[in-house]
mmCIF file of C-alpha atoms in Angstrom:
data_model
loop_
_atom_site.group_PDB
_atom_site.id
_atom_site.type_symbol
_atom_site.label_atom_id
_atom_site.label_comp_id
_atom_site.label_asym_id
_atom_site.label_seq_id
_atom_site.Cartn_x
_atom_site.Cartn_y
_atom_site.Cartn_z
ATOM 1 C CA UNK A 157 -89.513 -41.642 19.755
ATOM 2 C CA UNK A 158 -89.440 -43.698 23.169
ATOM 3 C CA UNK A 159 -87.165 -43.671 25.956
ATOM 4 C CA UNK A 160 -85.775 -46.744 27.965
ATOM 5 C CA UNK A 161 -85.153 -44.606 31.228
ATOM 6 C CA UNK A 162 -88.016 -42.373 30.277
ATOM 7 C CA UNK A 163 -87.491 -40.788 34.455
ATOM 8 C CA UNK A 164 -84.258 -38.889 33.621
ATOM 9 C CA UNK A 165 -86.115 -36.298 31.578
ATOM 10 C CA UNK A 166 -87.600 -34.602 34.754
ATOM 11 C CA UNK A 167 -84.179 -33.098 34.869
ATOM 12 C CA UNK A 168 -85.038 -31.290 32.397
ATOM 13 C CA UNK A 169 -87.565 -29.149 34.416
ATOM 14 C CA UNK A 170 -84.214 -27.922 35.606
ATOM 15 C CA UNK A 171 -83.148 -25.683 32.626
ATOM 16 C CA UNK A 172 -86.173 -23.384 33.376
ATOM 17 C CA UNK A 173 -84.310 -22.757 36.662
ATOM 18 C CA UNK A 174 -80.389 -22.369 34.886
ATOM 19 C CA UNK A 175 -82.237 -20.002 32.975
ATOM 20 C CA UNK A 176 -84.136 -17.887 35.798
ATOM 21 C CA UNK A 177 -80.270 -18.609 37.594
ATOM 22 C CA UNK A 178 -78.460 -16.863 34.900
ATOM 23 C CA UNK A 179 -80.999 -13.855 34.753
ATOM 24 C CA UNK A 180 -80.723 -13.349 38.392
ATOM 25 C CA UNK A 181 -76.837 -13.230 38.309
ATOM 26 C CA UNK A 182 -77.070 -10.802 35.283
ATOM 27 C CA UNK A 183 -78.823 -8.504 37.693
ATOM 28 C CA UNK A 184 -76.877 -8.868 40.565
ATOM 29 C CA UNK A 185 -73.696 -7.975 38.379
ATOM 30 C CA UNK A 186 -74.774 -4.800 36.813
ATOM 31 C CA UNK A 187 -75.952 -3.580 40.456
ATOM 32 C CA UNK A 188 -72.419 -4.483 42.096
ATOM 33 C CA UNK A 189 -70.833 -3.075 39.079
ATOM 34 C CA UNK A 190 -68.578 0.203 39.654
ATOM 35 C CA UNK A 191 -70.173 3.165 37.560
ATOM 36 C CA UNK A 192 -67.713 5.013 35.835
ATOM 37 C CA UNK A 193 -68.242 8.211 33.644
ATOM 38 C CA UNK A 194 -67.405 6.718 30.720
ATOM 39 C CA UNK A 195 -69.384 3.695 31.156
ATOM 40 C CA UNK A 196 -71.212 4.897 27.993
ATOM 41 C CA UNK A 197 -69.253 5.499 26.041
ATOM 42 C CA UNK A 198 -67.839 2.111 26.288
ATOM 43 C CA UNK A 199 -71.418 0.743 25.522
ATOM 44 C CA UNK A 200 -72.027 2.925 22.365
ATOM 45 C CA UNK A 201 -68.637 1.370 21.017
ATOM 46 C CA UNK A 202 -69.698 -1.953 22.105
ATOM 47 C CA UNK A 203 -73.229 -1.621 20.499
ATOM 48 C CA UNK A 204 -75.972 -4.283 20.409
ATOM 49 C CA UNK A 205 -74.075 -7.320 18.372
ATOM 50 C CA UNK A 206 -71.344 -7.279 21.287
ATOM 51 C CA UNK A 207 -74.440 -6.786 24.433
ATOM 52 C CA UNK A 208 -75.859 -10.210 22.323
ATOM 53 C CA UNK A 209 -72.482 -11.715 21.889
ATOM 54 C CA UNK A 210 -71.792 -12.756 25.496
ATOM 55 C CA UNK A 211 -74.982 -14.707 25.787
ATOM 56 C CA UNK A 212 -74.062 -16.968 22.880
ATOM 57 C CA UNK A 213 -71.725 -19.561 24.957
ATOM 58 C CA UNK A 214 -74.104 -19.997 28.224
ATOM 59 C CA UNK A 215 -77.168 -20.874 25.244
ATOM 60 C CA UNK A 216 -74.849 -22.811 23.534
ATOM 61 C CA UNK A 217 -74.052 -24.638 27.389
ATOM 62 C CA UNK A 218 -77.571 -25.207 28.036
ATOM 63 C CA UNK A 219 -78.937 -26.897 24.509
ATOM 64 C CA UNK A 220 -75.637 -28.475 25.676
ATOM 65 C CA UNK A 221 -76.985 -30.038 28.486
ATOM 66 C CA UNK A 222 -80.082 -30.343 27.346
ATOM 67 C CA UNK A 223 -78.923 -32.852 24.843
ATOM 68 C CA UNK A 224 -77.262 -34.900 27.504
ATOM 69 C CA UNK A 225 -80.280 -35.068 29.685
ATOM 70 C CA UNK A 226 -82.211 -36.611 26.507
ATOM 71 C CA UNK A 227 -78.725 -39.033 25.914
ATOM 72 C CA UNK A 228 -79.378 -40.127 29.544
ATOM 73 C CA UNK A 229 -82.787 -41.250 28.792
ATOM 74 C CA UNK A 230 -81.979 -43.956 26.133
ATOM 75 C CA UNK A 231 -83.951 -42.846 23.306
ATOM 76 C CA UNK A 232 -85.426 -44.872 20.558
ATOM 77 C CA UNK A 233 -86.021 -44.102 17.085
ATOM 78 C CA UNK A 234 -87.114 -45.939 13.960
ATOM 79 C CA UNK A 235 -84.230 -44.854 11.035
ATOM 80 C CA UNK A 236 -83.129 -46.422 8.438
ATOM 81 C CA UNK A 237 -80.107 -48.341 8.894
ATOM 82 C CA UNK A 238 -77.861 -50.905 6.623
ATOM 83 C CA UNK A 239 -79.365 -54.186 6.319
ATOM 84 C CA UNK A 240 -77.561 -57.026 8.697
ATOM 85 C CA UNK A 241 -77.960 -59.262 6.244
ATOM 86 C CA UNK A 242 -74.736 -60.703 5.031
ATOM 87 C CA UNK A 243 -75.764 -64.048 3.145
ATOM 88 C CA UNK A 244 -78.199 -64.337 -0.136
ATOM 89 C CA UNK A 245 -78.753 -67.623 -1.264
ATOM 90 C CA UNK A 246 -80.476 -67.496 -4.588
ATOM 91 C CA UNK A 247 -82.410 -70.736 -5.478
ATOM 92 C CA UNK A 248 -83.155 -70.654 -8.733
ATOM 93 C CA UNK A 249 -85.194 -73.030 -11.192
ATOM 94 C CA UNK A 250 -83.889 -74.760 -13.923
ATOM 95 C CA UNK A 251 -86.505 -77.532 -14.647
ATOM 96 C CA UNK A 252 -87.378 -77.961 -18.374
ATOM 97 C CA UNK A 253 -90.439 -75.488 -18.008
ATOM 98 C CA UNK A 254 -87.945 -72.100 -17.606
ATOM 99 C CA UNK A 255 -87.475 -72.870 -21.789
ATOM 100 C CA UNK A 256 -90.864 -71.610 -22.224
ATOM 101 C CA UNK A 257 -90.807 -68.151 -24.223
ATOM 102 C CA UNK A 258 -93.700 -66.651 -22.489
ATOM 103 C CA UNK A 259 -90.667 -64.009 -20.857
ATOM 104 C CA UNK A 260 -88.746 -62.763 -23.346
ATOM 105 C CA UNK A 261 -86.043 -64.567 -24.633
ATOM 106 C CA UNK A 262 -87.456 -67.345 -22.814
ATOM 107 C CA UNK A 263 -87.754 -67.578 -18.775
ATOM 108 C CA UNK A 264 -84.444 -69.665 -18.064
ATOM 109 C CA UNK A 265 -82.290 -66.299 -19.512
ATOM 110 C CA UNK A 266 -84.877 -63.715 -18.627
ATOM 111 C CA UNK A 267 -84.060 -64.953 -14.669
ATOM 112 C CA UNK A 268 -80.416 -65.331 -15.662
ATOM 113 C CA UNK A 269 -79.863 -61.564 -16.497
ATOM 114 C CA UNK A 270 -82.420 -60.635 -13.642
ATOM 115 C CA UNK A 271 -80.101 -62.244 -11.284
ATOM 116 C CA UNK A 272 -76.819 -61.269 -12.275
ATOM 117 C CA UNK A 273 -77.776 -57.423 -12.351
ATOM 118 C CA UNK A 274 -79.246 -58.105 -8.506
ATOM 119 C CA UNK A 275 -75.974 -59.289 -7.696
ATOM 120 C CA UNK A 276 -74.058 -56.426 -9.186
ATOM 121 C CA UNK A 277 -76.427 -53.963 -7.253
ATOM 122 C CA UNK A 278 -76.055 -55.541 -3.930
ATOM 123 C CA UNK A 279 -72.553 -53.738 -1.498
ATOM 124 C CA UNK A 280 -69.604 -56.019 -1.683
ATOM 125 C CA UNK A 281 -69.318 -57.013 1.413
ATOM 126 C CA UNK A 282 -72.789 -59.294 0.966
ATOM 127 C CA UNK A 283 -71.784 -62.896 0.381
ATOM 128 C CA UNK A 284 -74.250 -64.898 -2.442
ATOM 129 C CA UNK A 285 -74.489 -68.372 -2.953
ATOM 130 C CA UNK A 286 -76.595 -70.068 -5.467
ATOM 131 C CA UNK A 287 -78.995 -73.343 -5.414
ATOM 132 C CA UNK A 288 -79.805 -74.381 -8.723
ATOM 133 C CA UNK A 289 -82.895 -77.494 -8.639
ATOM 134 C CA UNK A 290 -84.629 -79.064 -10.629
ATOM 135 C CA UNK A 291 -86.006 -82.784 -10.070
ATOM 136 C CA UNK A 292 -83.024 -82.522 -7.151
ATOM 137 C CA UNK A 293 -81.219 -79.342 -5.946
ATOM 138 C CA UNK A 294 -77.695 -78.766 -5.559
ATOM 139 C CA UNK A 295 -75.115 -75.706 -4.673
ATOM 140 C CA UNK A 296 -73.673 -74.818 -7.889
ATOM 141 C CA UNK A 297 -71.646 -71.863 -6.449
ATOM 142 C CA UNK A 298 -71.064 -71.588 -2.419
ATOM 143 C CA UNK A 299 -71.409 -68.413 -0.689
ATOM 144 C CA UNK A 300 -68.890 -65.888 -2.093
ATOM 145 C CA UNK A 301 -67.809 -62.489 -2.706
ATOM 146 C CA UNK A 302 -66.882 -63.024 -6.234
ATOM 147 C CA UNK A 303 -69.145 -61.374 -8.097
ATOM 148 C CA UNK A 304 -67.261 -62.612 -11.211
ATOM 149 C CA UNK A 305 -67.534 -66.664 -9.738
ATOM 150 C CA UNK A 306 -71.325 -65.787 -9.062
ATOM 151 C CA UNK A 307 -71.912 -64.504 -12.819
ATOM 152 C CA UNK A 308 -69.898 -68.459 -14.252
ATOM 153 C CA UNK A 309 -72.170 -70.071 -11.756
ATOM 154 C CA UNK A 310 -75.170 -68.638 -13.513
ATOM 155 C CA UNK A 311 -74.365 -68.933 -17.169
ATOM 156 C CA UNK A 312 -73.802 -72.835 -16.811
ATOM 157 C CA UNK A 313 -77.362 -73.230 -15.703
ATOM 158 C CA UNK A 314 -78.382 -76.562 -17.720
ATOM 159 C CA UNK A 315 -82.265 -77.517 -17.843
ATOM 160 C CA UNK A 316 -83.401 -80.687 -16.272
ATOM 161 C CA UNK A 317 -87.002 -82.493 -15.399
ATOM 162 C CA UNK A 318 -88.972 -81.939 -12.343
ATOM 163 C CA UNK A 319 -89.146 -79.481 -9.816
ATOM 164 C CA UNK A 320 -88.239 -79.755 -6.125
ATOM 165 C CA UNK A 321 -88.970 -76.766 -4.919
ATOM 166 C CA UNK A 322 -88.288 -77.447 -1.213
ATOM 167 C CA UNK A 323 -85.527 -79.636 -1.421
ATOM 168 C CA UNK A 324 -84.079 -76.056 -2.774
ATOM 169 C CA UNK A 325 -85.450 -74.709 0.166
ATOM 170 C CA UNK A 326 -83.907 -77.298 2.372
ATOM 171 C CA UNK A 327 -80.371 -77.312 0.592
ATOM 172 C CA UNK A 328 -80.108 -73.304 1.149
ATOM 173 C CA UNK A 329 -80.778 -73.884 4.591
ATOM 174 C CA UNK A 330 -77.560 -76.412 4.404
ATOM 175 C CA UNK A 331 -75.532 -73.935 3.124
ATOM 176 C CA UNK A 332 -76.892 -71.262 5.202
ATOM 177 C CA UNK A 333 -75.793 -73.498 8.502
ATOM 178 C CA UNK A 334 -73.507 -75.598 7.294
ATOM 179 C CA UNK A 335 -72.648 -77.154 11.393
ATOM 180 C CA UNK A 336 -76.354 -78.157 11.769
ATOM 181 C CA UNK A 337 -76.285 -81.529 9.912
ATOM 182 C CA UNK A 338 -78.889 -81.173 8.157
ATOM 183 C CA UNK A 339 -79.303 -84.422 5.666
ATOM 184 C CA UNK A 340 -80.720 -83.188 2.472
ATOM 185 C CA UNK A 341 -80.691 -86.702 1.649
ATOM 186 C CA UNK A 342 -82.603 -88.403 4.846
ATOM 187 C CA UNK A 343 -85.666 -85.379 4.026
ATOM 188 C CA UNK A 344 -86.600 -86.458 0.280
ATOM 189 C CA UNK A 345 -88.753 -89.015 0.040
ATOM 190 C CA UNK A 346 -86.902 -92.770 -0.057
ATOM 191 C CA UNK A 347 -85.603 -95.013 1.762
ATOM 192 C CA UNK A 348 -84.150 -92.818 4.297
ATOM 193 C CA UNK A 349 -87.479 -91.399 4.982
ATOM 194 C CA UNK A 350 -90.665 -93.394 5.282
ATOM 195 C CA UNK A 351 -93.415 -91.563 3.232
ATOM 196 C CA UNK A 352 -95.266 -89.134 5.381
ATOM 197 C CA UNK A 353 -92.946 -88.573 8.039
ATOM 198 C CA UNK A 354 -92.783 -84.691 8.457
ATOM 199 C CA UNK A 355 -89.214 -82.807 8.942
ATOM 200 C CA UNK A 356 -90.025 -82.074 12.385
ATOM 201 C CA UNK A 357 -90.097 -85.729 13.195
ATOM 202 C CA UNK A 358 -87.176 -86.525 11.026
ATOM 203 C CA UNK A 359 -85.103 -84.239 12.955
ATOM 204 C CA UNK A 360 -85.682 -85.325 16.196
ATOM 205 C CA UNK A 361 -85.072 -88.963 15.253
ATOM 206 C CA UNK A 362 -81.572 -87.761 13.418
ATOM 207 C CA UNK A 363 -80.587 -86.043 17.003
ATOM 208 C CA UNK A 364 -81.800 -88.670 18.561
ATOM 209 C CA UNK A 365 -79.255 -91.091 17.258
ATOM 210 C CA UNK A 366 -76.614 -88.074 17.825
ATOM 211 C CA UNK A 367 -76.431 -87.604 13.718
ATOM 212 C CA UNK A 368 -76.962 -83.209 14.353
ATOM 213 C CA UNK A 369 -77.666 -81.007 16.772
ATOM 214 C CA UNK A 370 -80.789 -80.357 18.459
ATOM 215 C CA UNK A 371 -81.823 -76.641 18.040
ATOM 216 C CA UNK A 372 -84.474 -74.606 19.759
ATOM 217 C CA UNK A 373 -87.299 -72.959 17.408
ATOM 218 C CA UNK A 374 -86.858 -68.910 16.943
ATOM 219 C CA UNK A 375 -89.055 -66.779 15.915
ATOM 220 C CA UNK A 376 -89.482 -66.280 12.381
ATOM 221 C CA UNK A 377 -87.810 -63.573 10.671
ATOM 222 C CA UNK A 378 -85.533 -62.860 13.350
ATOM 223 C CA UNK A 379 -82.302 -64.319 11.734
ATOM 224 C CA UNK A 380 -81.217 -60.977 10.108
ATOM 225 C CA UNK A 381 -77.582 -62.512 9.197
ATOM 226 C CA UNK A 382 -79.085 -64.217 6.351
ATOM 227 C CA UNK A 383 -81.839 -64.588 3.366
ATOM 228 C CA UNK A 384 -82.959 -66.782 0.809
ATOM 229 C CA UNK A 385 -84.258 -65.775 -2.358
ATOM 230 C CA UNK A 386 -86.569 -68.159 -4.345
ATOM 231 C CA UNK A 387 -87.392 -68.172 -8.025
ATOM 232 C CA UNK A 388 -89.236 -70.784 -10.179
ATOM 233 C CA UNK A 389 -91.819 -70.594 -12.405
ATOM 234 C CA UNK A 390 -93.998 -74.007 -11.560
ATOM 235 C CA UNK A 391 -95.366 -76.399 -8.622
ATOM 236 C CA UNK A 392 -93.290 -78.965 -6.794
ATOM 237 C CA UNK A 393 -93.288 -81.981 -8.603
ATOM 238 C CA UNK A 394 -91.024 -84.286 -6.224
ATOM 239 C CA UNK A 395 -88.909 -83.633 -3.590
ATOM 240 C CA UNK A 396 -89.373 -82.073 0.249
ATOM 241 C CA UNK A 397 -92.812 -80.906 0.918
ATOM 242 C CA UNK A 398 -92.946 -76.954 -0.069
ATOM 243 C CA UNK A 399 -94.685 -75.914 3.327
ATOM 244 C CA UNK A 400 -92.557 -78.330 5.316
ATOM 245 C CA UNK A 401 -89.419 -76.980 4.259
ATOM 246 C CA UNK A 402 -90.531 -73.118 4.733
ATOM 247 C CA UNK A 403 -91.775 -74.282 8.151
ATOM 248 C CA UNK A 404 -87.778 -75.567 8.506
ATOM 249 C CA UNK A 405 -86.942 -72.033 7.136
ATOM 250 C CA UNK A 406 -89.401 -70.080 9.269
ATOM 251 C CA UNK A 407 -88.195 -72.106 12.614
ATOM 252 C CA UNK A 408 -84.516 -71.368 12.207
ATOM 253 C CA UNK A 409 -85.796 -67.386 11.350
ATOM 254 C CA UNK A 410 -84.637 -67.542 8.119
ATOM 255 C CA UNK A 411 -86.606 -65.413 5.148
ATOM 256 C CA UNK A 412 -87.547 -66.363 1.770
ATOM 257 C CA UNK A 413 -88.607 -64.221 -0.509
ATOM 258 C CA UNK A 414 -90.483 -65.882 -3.502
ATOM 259 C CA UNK A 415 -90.767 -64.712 -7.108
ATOM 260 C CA UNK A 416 -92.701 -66.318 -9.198
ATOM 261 C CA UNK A 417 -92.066 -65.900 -12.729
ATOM 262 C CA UNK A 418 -94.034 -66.998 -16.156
ATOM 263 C CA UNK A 419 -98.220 -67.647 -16.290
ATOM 264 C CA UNK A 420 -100.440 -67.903 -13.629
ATOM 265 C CA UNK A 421 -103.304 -69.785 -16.208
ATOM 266 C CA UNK A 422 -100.470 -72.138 -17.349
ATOM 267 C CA UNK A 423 -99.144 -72.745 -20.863
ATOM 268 C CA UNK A 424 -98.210 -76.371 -22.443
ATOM 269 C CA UNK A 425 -94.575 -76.310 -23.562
ATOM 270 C CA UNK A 426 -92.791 -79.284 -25.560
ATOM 271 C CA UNK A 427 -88.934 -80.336 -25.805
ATOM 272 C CA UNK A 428 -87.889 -83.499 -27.413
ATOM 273 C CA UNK A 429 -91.150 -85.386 -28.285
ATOM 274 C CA UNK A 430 -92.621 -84.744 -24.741
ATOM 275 C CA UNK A 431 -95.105 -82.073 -23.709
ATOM 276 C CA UNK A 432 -95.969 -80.225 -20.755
ATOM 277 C CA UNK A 433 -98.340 -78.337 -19.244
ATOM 278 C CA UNK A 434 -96.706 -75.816 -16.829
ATOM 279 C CA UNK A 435 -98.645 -73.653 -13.916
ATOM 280 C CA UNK A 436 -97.363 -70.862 -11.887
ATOM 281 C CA UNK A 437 -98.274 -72.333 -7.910
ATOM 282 C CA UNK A 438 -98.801 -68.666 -6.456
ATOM 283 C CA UNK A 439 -100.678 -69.863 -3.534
ATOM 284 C CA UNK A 440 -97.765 -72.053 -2.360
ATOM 285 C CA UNK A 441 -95.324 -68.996 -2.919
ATOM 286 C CA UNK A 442 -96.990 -66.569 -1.446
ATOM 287 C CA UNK A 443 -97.922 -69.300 1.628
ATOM 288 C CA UNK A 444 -93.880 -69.539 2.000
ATOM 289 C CA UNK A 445 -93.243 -65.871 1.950
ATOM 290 C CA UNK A 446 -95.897 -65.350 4.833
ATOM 291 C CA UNK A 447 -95.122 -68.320 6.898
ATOM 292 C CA UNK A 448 -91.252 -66.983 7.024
ATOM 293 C CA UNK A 449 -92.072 -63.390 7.231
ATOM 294 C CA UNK A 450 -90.745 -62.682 4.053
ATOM 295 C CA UNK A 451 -92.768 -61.095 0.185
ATOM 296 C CA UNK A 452 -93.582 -62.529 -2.352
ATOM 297 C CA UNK A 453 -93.480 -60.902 -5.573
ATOM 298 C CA UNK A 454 -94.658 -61.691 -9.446
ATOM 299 C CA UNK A 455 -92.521 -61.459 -12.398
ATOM 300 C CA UNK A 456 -94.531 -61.938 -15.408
ATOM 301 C CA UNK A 457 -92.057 -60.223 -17.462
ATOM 302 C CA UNK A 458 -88.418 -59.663 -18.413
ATOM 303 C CA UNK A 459 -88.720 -55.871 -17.104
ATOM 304 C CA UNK A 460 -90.956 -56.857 -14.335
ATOM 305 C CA UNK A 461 -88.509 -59.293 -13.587
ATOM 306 C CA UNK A 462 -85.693 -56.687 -13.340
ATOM 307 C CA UNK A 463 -87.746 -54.495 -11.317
ATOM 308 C CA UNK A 464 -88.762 -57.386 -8.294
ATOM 309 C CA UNK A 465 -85.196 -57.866 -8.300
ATOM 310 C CA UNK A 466 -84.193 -54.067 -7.495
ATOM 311 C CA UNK A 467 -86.851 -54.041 -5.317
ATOM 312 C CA UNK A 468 -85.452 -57.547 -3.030
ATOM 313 C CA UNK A 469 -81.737 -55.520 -3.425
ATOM 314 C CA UNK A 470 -83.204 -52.130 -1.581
ATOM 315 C CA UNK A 471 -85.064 -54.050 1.117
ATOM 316 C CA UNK A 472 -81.943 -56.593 1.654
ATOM 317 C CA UNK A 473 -79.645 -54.162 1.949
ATOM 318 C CA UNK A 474 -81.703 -51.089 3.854
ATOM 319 C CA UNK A 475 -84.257 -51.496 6.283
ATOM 320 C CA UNK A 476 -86.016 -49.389 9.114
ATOM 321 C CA UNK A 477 -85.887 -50.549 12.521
ATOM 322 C CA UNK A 478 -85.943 -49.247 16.190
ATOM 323 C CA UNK A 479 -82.277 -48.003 17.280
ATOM 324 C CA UNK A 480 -80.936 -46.363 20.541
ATOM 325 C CA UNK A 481 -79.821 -43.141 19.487
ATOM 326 C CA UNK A 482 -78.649 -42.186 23.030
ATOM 327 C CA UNK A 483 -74.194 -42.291 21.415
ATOM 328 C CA UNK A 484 -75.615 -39.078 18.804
ATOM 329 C CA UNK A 485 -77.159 -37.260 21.399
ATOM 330 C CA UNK A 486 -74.527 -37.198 23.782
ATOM 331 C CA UNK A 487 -71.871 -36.738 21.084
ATOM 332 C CA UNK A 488 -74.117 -33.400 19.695
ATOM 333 C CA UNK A 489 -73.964 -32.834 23.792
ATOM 334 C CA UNK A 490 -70.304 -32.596 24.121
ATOM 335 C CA UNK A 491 -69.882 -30.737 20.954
ATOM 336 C CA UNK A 492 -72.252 -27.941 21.842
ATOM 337 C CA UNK A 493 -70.130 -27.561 25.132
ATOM 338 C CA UNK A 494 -66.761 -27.723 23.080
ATOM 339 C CA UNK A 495 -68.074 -24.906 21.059
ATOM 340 C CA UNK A 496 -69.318 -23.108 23.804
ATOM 341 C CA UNK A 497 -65.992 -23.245 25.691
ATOM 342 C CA UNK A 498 -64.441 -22.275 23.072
ATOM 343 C CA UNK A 499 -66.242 -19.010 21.945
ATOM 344 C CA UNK A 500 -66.053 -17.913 25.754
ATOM 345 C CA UNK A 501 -62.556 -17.804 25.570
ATOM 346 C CA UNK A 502 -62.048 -16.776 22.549
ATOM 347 C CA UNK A 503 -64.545 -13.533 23.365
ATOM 348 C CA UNK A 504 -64.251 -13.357 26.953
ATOM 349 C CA UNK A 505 -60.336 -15.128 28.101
ATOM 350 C CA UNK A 506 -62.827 -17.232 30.250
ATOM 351 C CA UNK A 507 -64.774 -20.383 30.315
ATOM 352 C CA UNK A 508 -69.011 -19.221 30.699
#
C-alpha cells in the first residue's frame, strides 16, 4: 500500500496519547468519586462484563479515528476492479484457409462457436463489433449490445481469398474512432498510396490537406475504453503492413490481443481446383501483441480455442490496478463512530 499525503500519518502518534488521556481520566474519576457503603455491592451486581462494557464505545472511537487519519493520507492499493473496457472489436479471418479441418469441424466454425460463447460470457453492458477480412476487411456488424445481432453477424461468415491482416487492424481502429477520418482506403496499397509510404507519413499528408484530425501519440495500452481482438490462422497476403497498422493501434493506446489458430508447420489445403499451402505467422502475432501491450495466445484446437477465449473474457472484463481507497476508509471511519455513539447511549444515556 502507498500513500499520496504519506505526512498525515504522524497523527497517528497521537492515539498513544488519547489512550494514556483516557487512562489518566479513569483515575482521576474513581479518586473524586463519593464512596458510599454500598459501593460494593453495586459492583458485585455489576460484575466484570458490565466493568468491560463501558470501554467498548471510546475503542470503538479511537479505531474510529484511526481509520480517518489513514483516509486522510490517500492510500493506494492494487485490487481488482471491473475492467473499463467498454468496446471489443473482434476481427476475425475468413480467407479460404479457415476451411482447413486441422480444428475440428474445420477452423472457420471451430472460431465461430469460440466467438459466440466469448460474447455470451462477457457483462452486457460491453459493446462488440465485428471485422470480418479476408483479401479486404469490412464491419459486418457495428458495435452493439445485441448479443442476438452479434451471433447473425457471425453465422453469415462467407470464405474469400487472401488475407489482410492489417487492413483488419486498421478498419477496427475506424470503428473504434469513428471522428478520426481515418481512410481505410488511402492506407492499402494503390493509387491512393504510393508503394512504400508508411501510415505515419500518410497521415500527416491526409491532415495536411485538412482530410482528419491531427492526433498526438499516447502511450500504448493506455486507452482502457476499448480492445481489439484478432484471430486468423495465416500471414498477410495483401493489404496494410501488419506492424504498421499495430504501430497505428499501439499509438492511439489501443490493445490487440492475437490468437492464432490452426498449424504452426503449415498444411496445403485445396478448394475448387486450386491449392494452398497455409502457415500460422506467430512471430508477426506475437510482434503485434507486444508492440500494443496486449497477449498473444495459440489455439491449436477447438477446446484450446474455447479456453483462449475465456481466458481474453476474464482479463477484459477484470483487471488489477492501483486505486485510492481513501472513500472506504473514511466511510469504515464514520461507521465505527456511528456505532460507537450509539452503544454509549444506549448503555450509558451519553455520548463517550
Amino acid at each position: 500500500m502507498n500513500f499520496l499525503w504519506p505526512q498525515f500519518l504522524w497523527l497517528l502518534l497521537l492515539t498513544p496519547l488519547l489512550v494514556l488521556l483516557y487512562v489518566w481520566l479513569l483515575r482521576r474519576r474513581k479518586k473524586t468519586a463519593l464512596r458510599y457503603a454500598s459501593l460494593s455491592i453495586v459492583r458485585e451486581a455489576m460484575g466484570v462484563r458490565q466493568g468491560l462494557k463501558r470501554h467498548v464505545p471510546p475503542l470503538l472511537f479511537l479505531l474510529a479515528l484511526c481509520a480517518l487519519i489513514v483516509a486522510a493520507a490517500r492510500p493506494m492499493a492494487v485490487i481488482s476492479l471491473p475492467s473499463q473496457q467498454e468496446t471489443i472489436i473482434l476481427a476475425m479471418d475468413v480467407s479460404g484457409s479457415m476451411r482447413a479441418t486441422d480444428v475440428q469441424p474445420n477452423r472457420l466454425v471451430a472460431a465461430q462457436n469460440a466467438a459466440k460463447a466469448f460474447i455470451a460470457d462477457l457483462p452486457r453492458h460491453v459493446r462488440v463489433g465485428i471485422v470480418a477480412f479476408a483479401g479486404t476487411a469490412q464491419v459486418v456488424q457495428p458495435a452493439t449490445l445485441s448479443r442476438e445481432d452479434l451471433v447473425v453477424a457471425i453465422d453469415k461468415f462467407q470464405l474469400q481469398r487472401a488475407t489482410a491482416i492489417g487492413s483488419a487492424i486498421v478498419v477496427s481502429l475506424a470503428e473504434l474512432f469513428p471522428d478520426a477520418g481515418i481512410d481505410v482506403g488511402a492506407m492499402t496499397y494503390g493509387r491512393e498510396r504510393p508503394r512504400g509510404q508508411s501510415l505515419d507519413k500518410l497521415d500527416k499528408d491526409i491532415a495536411a490537406k485538412g482530410e482528419v484530425k491531427e492526433f498526438t501519440p499516447v502511450a500504448p495500452g493506455s486507452y482502457d475504453s476499448a480492445a481489439i481482438i484478432l484471430l486468423t490462422d495465416g500471414q498477410r497476403t495483401t493489404g496494410v503492413d501488419t506492424l504498421e497498422a499495430a504501430k497505428m493501434a499501439a499509438d492511439r493506446g489501443v490493445r490487440v490481443y492475437t490468437v492464432g489458430i490452426g498449424t504452426v508447420d503449415g498444411e496445403t489445403i485445396g478448394f475448387e481446383g486450386w491449392s494452398m499451402r497455409v502457415r500460422l505467422d506467430e512471430e508477426t502475432l506475437k510482434a503485434v501483441a507486444t508492440r500494443t501491450q496486449a497477449e498473444y495466445f495459440y489455439a491449436g484446437s477447438a477446446e484450446n480455442l474455447r479456453k483462449v477465449y475465456q481466458t481474453l473474457s476474464s482479463r477484459l472484463t477484470v483487471e488489477k490496478k492501483e486505486t485510492e481507497i481513501s472513500a472506504l476508509l473514511a466511510l469504515a471511519g464514520a461507521l465505527l463512530a456511528l456505532v460507537s455513539a450509539g452503544l454509549s447511549l444506549a448503555w450509558f444515556n451519553r455520548v463517550l
